[in-house]
Short mmCIF file of C-alpha atoms in Angstrom, two decimals:
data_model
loop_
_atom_site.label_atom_id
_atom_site.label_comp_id
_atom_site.label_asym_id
_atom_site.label_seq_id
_atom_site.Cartn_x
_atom_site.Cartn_y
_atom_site.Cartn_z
CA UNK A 1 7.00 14.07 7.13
CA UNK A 2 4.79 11.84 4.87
CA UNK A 3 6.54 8.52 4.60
CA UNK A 4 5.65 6.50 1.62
CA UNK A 5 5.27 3.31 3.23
CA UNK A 6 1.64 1.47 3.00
CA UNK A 7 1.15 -0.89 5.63
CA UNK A 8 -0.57 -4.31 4.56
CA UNK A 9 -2.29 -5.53 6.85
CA UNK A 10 -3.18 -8.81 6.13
CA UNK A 11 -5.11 -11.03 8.53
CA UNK A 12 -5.96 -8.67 10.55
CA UNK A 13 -8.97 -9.12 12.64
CA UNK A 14 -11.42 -6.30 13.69
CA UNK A 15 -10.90 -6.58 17.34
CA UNK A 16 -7.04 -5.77 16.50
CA UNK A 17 -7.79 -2.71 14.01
CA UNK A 18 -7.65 0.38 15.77
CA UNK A 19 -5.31 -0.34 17.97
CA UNK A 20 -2.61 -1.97 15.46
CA UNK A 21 -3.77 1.24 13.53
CA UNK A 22 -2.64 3.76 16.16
CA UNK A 23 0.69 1.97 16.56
CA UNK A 24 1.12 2.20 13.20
CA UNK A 25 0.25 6.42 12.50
CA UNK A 26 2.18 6.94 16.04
CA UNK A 27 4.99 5.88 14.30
CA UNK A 28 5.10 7.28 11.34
CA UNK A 29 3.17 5.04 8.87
CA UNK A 30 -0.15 6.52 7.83
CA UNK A 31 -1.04 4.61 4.79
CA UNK A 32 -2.68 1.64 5.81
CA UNK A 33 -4.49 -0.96 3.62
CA UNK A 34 -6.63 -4.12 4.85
CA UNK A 35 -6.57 -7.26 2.19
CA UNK A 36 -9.99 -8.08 1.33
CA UNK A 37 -8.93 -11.54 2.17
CA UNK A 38 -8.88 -11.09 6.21
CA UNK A 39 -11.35 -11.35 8.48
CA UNK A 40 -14.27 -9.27 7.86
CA UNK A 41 -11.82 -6.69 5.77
CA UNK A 42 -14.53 -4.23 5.76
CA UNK A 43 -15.58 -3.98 9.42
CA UNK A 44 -11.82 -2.91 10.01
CA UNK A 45 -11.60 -0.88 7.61
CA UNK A 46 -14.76 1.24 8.84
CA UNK A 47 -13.16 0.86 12.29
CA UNK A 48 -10.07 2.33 11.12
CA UNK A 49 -11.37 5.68 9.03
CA UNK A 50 -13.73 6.14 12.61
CA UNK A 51 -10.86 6.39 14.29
CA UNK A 52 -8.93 8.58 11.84
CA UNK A 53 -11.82 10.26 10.57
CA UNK A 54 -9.93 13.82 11.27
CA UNK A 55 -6.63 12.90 10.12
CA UNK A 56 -6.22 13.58 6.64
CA UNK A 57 -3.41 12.41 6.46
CA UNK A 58 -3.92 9.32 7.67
CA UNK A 59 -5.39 6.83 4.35
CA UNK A 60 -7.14 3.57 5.08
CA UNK A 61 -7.87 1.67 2.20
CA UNK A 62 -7.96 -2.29 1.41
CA UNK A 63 -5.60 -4.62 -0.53
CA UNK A 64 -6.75 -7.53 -2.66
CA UNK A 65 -9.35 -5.60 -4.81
CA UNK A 66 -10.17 -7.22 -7.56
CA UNK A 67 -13.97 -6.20 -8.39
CA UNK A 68 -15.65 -2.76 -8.98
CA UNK A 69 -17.83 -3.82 -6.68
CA UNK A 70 -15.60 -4.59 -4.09
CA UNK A 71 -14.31 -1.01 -4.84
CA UNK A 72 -17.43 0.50 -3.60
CA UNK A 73 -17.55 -1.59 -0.62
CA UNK A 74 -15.03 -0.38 0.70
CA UNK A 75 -15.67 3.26 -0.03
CA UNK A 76 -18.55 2.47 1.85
CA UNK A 77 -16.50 1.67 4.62
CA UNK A 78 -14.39 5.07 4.18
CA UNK A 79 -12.02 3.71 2.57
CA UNK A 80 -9.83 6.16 0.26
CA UNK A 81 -7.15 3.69 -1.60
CA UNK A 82 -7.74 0.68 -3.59
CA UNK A 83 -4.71 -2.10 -4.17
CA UNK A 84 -5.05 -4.73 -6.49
CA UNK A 85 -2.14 -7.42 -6.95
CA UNK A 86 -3.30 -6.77 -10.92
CA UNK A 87 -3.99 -4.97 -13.08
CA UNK A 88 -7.69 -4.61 -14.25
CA UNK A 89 -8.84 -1.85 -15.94
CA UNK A 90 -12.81 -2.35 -14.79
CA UNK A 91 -11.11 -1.77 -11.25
CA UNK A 92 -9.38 1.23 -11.63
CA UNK A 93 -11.73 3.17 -13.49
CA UNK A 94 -14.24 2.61 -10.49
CA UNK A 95 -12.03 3.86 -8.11
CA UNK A 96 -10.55 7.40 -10.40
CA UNK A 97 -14.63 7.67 -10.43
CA UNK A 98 -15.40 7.50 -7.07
CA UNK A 99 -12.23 9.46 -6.20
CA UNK A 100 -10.38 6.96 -4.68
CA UNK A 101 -6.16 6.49 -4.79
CA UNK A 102 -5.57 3.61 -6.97
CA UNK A 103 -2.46 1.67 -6.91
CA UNK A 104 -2.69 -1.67 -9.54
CA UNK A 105 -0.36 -4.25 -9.65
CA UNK A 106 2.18 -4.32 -12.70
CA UNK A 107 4.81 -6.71 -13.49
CA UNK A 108 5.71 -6.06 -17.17
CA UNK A 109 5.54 -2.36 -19.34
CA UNK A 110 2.60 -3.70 -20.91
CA UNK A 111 0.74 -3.83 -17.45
CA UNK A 112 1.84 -0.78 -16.16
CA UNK A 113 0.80 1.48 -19.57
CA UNK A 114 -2.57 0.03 -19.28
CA UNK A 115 -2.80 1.46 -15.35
CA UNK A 116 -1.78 4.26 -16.17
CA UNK A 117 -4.02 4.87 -19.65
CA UNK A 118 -6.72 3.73 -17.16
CA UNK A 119 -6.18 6.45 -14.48
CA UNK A 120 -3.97 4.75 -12.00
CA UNK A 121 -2.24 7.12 -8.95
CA UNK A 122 0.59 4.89 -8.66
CA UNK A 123 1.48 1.27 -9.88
CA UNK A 124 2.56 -1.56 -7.22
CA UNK A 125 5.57 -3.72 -8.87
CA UNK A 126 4.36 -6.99 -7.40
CA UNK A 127 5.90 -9.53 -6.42
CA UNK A 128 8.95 -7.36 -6.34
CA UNK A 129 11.16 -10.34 -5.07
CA UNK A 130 10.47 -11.57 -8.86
CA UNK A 131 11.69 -8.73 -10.46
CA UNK A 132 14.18 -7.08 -7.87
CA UNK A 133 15.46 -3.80 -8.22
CA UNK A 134 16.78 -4.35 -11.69
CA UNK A 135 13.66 -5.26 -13.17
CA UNK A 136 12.59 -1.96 -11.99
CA UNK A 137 15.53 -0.29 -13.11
CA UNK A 138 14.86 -1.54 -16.55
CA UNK A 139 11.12 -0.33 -16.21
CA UNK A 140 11.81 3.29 -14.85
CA UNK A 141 13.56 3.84 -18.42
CA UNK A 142 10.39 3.64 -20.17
CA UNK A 143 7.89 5.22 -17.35
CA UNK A 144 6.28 9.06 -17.62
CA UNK A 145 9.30 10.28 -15.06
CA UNK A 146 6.69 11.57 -12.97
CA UNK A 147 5.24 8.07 -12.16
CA UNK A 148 5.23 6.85 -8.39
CA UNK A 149 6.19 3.16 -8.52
CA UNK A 150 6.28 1.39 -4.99
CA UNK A 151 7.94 -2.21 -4.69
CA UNK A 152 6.01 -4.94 -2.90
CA UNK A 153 6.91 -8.42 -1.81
CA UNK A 154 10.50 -8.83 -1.50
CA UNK A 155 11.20 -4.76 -0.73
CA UNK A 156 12.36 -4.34 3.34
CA UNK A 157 14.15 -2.76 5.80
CA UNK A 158 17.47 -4.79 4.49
CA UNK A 159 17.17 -3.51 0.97
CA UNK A 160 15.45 -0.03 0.95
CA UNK A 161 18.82 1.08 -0.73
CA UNK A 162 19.18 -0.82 -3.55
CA UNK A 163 14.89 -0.70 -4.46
CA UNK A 164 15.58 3.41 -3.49
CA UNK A 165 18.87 3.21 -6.04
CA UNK A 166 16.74 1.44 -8.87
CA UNK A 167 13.82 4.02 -8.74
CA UNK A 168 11.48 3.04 -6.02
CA UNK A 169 9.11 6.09 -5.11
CA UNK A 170 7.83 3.84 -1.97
CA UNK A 171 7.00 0.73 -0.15
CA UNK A 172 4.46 -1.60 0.72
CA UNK A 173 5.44 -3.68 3.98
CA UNK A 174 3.34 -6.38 5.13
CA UNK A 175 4.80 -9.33 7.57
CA UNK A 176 7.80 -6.71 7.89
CA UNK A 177 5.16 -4.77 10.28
CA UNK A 178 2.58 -7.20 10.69
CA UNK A 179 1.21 -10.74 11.30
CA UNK A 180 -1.92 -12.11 12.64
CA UNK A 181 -1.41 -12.65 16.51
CA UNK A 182 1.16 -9.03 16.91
CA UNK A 183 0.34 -6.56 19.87
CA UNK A 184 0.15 -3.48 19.06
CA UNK A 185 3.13 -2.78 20.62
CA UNK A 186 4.80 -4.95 18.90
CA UNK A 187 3.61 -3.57 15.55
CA UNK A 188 5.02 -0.55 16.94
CA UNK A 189 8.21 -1.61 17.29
CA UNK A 190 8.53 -3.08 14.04
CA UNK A 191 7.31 0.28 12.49
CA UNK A 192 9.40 1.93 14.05
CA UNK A 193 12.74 -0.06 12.86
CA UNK A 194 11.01 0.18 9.15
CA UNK A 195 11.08 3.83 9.36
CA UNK A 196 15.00 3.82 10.71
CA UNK A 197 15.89 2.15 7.82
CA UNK A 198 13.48 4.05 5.52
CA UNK A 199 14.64 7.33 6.32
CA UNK A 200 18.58 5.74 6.35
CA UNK A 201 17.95 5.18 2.58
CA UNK A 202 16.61 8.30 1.63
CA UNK A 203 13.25 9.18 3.20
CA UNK A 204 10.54 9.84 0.98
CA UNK A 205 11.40 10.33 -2.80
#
């Protein structure tokens, strides 16, 4: 089963990648994205497709994109997904060109129309604690039905439900799983309660 959870790891430091990583895919979350504002994002994120190079499954990507450039950098790195907390058209268009999953960040109709004119695989509705599961309610009426929408910031393991209810195609999880200073088994433990409740509220859409 192909969860639609994407782990953000932010603050993670290289030493910690693969093995917060493995955790991570052991349990059941194989989307995995860095934030370009860690430590050295892109030395973990090469560490990371390494050591998943034969999964294909398994996506590594970075958070926090906010350049082209930055875009190839970390396709460079093997990355394969590109999330932005915005939405910037310059941005996705270099990803949908260099084949990469891009997943913007919207917060109104007008933002998420533009990802999508401009190629987007999926919009981010960020900060979802802003706009809750009604704001995405009120959204989903006006989306292509076909769009995959994940909730970020504010979405968890205590309200899978209601985002699930409102529309949510997916998650993006980040001190739910992890925080700077975790073991790996402690990530895994975490993960491993996140799925629980994922798959309590639906599994994957």
């Amino acid at each position: 089963m192909t969860r639609k959870l994407i782990a953000i790891l932010r603050g993670l430091p290289p030493g910690d990648a693969v093995a917060v990583g493995q955790a991570l895919v052991e349990a059941g979350i194989t989307t995995i994205e860095v934030p370009l504002n860690s430590p050295e994002p892109l030395v973990s994120i090469a560490r990371l497709a390494r050591a998943f190079a034969g999964r294909s499954e398994v996506r590594i990507g970075a958070g926090t994109v906010l350049t082209a450039q930055e875009v190839a950098q970390v396709r460079a790195a093997g990355g394969r997904l590109i999330v932005s907390p915005n939405t910037d058209a310059q941005v996705i268009g270099a990803a949908v060109a260099q084949g990469l999953d891009c997943w913007p960040g919207v917060f109104t109709p007008t933002e998420a129309f533009a990802a999508l004119r401009a190629g987007a695989t999926g919009l981010k509705l960020f900060p979802g604690a802003l706009a809750g599961p009604e704001g995405l309610r009120a959204l989903r009426a006006v989306l292509p039905p076909a769009t995959q929408v994940y909730a970020v910031g504010g979405a968890g393991p205590g309200n899978f439900a209601a985002w699930r209810a409102a529309g949510a195609d997916g998650f993006g999880l980040g001190t739910a799983l992890y925080a700077p200073g975790l073991t790996a088994d402690a990530v895994a433990a975490r993960a491993r309660a996140v799925i629980v409740a994922y798959d309590a509220a639906g599994g994957p859409a």
